[in-house]
PDB file of C-alpha atoms in Angstrom:
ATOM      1  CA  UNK Y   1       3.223  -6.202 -39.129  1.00 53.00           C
ATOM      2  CA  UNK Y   2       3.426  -3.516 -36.430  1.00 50.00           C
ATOM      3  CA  UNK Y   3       5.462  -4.319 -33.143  1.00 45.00           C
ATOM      4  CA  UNK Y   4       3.329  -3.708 -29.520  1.00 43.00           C
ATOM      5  CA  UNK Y   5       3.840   0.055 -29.697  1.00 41.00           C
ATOM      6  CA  UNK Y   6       2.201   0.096 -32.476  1.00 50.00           C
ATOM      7  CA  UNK Y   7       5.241   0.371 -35.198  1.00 49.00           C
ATOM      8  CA  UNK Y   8       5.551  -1.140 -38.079  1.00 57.00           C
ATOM      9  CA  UNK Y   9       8.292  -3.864 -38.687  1.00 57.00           C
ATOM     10  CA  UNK Y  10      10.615  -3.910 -41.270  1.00 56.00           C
ATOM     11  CA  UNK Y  11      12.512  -6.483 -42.665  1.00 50.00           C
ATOM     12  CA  UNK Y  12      15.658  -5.438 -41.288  1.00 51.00           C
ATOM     13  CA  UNK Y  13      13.684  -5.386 -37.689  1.00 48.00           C
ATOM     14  CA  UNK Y  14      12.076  -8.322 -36.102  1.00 51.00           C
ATOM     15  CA  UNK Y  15       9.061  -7.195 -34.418  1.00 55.00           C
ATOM     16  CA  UNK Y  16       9.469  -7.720 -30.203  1.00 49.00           C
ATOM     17  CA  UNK Y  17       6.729 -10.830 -29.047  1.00 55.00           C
ATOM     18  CA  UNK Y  18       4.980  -9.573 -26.106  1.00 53.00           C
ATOM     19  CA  UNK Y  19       6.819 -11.867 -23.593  1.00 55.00           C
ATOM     20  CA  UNK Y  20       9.733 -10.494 -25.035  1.00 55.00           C
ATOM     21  CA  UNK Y  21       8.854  -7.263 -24.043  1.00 48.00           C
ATOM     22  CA  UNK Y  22       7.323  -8.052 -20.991  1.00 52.00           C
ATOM     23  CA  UNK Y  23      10.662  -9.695 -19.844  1.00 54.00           C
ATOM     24  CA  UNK Y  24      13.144  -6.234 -21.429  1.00 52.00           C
ATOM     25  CA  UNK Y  25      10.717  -4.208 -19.105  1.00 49.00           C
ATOM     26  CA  UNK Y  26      11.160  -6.453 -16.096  1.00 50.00           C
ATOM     27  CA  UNK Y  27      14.634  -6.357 -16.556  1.00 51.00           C
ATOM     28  CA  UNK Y  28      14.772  -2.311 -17.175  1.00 48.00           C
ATOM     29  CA  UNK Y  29      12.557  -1.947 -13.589  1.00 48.00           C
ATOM     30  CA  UNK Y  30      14.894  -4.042 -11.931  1.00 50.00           C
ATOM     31  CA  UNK Y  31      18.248  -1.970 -12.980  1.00 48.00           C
ATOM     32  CA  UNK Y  32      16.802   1.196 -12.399  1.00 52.00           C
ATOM     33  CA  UNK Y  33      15.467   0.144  -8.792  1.00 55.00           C
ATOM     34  CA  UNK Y  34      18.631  -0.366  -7.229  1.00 54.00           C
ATOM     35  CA  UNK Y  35      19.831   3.080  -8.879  1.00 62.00           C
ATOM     36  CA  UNK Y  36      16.912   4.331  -5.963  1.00 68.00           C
ATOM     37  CA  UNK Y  37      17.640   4.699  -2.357  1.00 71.00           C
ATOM     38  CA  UNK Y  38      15.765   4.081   0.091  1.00 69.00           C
ATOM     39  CA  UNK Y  39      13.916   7.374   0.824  1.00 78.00           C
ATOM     40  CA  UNK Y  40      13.106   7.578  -2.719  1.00 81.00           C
ATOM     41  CA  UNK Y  41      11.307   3.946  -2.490  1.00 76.00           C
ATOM     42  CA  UNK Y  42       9.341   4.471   0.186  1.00 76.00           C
ATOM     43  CA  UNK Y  43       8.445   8.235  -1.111  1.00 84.00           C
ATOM     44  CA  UNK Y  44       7.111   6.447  -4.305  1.00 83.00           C
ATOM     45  CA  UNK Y  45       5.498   3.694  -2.171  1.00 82.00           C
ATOM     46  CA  UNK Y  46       3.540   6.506   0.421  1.00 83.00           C
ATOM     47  CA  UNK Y  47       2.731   8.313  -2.442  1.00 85.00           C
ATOM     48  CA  UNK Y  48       0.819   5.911  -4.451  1.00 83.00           C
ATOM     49  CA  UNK Y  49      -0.974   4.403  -1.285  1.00 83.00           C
ATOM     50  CA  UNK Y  50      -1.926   7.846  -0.194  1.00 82.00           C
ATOM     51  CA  UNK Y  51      -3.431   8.738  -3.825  1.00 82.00           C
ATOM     52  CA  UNK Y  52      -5.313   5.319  -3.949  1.00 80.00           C
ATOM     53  CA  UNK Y  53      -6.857   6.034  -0.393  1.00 78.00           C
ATOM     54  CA  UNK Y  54      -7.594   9.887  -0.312  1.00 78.00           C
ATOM     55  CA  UNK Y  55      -9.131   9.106  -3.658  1.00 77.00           C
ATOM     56  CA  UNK Y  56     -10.983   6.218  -1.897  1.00 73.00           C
ATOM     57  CA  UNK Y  57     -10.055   3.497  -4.350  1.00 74.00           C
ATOM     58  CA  UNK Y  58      -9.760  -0.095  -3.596  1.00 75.00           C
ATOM     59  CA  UNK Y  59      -5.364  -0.653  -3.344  1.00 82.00           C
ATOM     60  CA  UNK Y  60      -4.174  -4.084  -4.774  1.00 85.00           C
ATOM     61  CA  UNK Y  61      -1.079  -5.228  -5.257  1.00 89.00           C
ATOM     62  CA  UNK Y  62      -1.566  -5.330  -9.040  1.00 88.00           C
ATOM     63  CA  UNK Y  63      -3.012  -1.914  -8.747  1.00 84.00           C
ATOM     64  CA  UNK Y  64      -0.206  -0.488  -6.808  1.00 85.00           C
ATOM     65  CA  UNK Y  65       2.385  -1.921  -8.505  1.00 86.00           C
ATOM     66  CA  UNK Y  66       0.799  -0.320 -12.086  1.00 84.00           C
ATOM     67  CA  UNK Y  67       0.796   2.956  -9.848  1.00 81.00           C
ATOM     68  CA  UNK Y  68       4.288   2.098  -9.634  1.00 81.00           C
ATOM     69  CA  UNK Y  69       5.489   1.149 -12.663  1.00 82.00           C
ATOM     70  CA  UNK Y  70       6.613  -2.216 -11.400  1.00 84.00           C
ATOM     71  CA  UNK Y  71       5.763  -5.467 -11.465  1.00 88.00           C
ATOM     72  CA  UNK Y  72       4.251  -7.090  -8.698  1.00 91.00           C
ATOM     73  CA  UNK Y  73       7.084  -9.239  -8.162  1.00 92.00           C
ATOM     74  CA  UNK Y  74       9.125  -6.254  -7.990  1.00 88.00           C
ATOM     75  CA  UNK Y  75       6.515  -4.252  -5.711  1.00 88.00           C
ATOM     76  CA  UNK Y  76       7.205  -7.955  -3.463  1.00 91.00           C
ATOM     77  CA  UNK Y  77      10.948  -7.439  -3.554  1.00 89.00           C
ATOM     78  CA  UNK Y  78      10.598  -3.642  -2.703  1.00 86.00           C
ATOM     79  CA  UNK Y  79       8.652  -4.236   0.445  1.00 87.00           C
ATOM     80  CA  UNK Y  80      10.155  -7.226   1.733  1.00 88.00           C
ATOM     81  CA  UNK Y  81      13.607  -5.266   1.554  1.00 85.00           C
ATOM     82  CA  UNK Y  82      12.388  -1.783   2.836  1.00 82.00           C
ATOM     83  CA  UNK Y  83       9.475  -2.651   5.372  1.00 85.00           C
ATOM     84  CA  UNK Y  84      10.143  -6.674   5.912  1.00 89.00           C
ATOM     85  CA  UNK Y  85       6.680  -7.239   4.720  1.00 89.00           C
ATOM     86  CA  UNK Y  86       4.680  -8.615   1.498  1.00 91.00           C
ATOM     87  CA  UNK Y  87       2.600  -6.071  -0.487  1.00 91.00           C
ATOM     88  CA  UNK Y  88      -0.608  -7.307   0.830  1.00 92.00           C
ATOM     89  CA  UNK Y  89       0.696  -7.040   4.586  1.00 91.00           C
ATOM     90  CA  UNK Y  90       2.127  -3.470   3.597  1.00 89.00           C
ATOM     91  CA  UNK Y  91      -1.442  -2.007   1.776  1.00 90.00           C
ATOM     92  CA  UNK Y  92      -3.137  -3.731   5.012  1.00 91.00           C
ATOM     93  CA  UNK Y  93      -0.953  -1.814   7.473  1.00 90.00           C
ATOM     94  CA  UNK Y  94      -1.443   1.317   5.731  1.00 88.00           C
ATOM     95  CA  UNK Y  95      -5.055   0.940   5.505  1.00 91.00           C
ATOM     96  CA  UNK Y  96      -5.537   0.425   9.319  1.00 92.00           C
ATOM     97  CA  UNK Y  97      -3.212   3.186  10.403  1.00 90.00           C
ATOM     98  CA  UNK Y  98      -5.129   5.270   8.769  1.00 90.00           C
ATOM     99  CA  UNK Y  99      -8.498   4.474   9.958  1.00 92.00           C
ATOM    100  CA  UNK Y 100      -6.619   4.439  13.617  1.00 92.00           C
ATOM    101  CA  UNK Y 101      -5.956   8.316  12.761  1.00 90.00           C
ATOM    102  CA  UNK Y 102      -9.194   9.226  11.508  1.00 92.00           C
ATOM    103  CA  UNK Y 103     -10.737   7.195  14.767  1.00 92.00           C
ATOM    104  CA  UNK Y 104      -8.412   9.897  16.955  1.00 90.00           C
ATOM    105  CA  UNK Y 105      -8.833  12.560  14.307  1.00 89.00           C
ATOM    106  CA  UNK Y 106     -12.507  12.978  13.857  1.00 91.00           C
ATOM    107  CA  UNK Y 107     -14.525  10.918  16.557  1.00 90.00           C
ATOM    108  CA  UNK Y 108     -17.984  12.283  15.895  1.00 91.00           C
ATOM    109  CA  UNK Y 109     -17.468  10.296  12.387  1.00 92.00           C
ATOM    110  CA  UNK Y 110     -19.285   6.575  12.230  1.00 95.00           C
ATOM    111  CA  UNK Y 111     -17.299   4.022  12.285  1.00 94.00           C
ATOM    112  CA  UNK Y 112     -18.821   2.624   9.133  1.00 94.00           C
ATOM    113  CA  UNK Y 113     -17.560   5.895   7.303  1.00 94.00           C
ATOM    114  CA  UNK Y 114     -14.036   5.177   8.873  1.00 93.00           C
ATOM    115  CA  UNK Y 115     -13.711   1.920   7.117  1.00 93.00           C
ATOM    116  CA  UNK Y 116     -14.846   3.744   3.756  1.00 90.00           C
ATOM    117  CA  UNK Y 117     -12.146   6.518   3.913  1.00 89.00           C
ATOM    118  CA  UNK Y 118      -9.370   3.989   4.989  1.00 89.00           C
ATOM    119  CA  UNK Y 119     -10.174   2.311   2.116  1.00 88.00           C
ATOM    120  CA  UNK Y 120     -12.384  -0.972   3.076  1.00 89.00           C
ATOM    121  CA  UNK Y 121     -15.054  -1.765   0.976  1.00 87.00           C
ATOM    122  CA  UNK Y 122     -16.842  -4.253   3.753  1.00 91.00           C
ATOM    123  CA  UNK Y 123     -17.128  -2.564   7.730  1.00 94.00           C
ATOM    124  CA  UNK Y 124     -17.076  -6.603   8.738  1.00 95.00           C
ATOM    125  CA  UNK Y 125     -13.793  -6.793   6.747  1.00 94.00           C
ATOM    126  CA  UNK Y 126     -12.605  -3.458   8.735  1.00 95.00           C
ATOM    127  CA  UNK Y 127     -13.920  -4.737  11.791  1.00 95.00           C
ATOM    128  CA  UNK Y 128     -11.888  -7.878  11.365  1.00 95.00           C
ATOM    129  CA  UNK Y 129      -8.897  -6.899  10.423  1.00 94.00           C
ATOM    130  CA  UNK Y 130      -8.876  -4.217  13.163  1.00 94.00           C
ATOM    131  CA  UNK Y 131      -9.166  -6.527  16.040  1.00 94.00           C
ATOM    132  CA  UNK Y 132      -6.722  -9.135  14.340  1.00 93.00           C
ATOM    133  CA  UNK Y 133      -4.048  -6.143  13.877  1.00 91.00           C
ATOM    134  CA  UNK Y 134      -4.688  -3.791  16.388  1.00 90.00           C
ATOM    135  CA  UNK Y 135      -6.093  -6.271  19.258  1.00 90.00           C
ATOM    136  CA  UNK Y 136      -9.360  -3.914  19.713  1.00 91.00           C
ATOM    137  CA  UNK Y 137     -12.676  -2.656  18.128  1.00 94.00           C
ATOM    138  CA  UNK Y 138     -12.096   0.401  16.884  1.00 94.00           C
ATOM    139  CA  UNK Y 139     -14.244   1.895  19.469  1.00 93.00           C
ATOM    140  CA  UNK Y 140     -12.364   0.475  22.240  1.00 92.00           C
ATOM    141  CA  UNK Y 141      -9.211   2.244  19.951  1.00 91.00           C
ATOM    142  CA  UNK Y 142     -11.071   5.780  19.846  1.00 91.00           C
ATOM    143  CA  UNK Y 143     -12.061   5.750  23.474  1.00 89.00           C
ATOM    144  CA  UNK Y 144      -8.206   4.870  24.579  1.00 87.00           C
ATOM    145  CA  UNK Y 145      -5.897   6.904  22.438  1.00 85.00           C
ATOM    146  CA  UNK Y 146      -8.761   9.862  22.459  1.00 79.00           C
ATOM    147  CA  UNK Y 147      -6.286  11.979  24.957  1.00 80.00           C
ATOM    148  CA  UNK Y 148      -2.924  10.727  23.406  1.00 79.00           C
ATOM    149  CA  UNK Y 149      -0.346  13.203  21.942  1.00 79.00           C
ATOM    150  CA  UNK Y 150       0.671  12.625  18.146  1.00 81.00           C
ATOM    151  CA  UNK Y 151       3.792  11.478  19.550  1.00 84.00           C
ATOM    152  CA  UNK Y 152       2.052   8.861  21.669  1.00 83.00           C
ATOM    153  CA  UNK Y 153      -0.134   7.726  18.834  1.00 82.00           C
ATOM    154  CA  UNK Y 154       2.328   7.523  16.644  1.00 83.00           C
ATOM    155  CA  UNK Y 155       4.187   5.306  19.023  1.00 84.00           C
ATOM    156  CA  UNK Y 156       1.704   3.127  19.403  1.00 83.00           C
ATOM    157  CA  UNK Y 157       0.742   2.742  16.045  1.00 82.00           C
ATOM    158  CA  UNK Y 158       4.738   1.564  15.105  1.00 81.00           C
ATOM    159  CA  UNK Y 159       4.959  -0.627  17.669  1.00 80.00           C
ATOM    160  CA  UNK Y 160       1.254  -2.519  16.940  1.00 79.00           C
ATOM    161  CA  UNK Y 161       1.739  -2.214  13.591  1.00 80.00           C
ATOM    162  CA  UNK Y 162       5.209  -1.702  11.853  1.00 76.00           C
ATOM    163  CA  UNK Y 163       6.917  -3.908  14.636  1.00 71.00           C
ATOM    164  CA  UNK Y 164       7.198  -7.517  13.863  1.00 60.00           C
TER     165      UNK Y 164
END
């Protein structure tokens, strides 16, 4: 009988059930997180959303919280604490500020190629969410922060966005 690394169990060793391991892991993630401030969190956290997205892969929770080593309840505890938002809310936001920057950054670019490199795989879904979020097409957004300083962008971005 081999235990879920693969080695074998002795008689002097009872093999580990997989919900037993499951649950040693959850409880190893959780006592090394707190061990982590808060820069080091959200370092991990920018980090993995910014690989997913310049890579152009679809972000999920699940998917980000493998990236993380985490569960996704954990990935929930982490952003609730540090940003005040659920992991879904949090990979949203991220998405759409960076199709805002890419709609300031490059405006020759389509729109429909916008909502590919931010990491939608629908332009209705980008559309949508856009408007809900940022209360404007993203035309309307390119054609009114188009002469805005990085400082004013990023401004407005934090207080559409990251402010509740």
């Amino acid at each position: 009988m081999e235990d879920p690394w693969g080695e074998p169990c002795d008689s002097g060793r009872a093999c580990l059930s997989e919900k037993a391991l499951r649950s040693r892991l959850l409880n190893a993630t959780e006592a090394v997180l707190p061990m982590m401030n808060e820069k080091q969190i959200r370092a991990r956290l920018e980090s993995a959303l910014n690989d997913a997205l310049s890579n152009h892969l679809p972000v999920s929770v699940s998917r980000l919280a493998r990236a993380l080593r985490m569960t996704p309840r954990n990935l929930h505890k982490i952003t609730k604490k540090h940003y005040n938002l659920n992991p879904h809310r949090l990979i949203e936001n991220w998405k759409l500020e960076k199709a805002a920057r890419i709609l300031v950054d490059f405006p020759a670019l389509e729109i429909e190629d916008v909502a590919v490199k931010s990491g939608y795989r629908s332009v209705y879904t980008f559309y949508r969410s856009f408007r809900q979020r940022i209360r404007m097409t993203p035309s309307a957004w390119r054609t009114e922060t188009g002469r805005m300083t990085v400082e004013e962008l990023s401004s407005k971005l934090t207080s559409v966005l990251w402010m509740p």
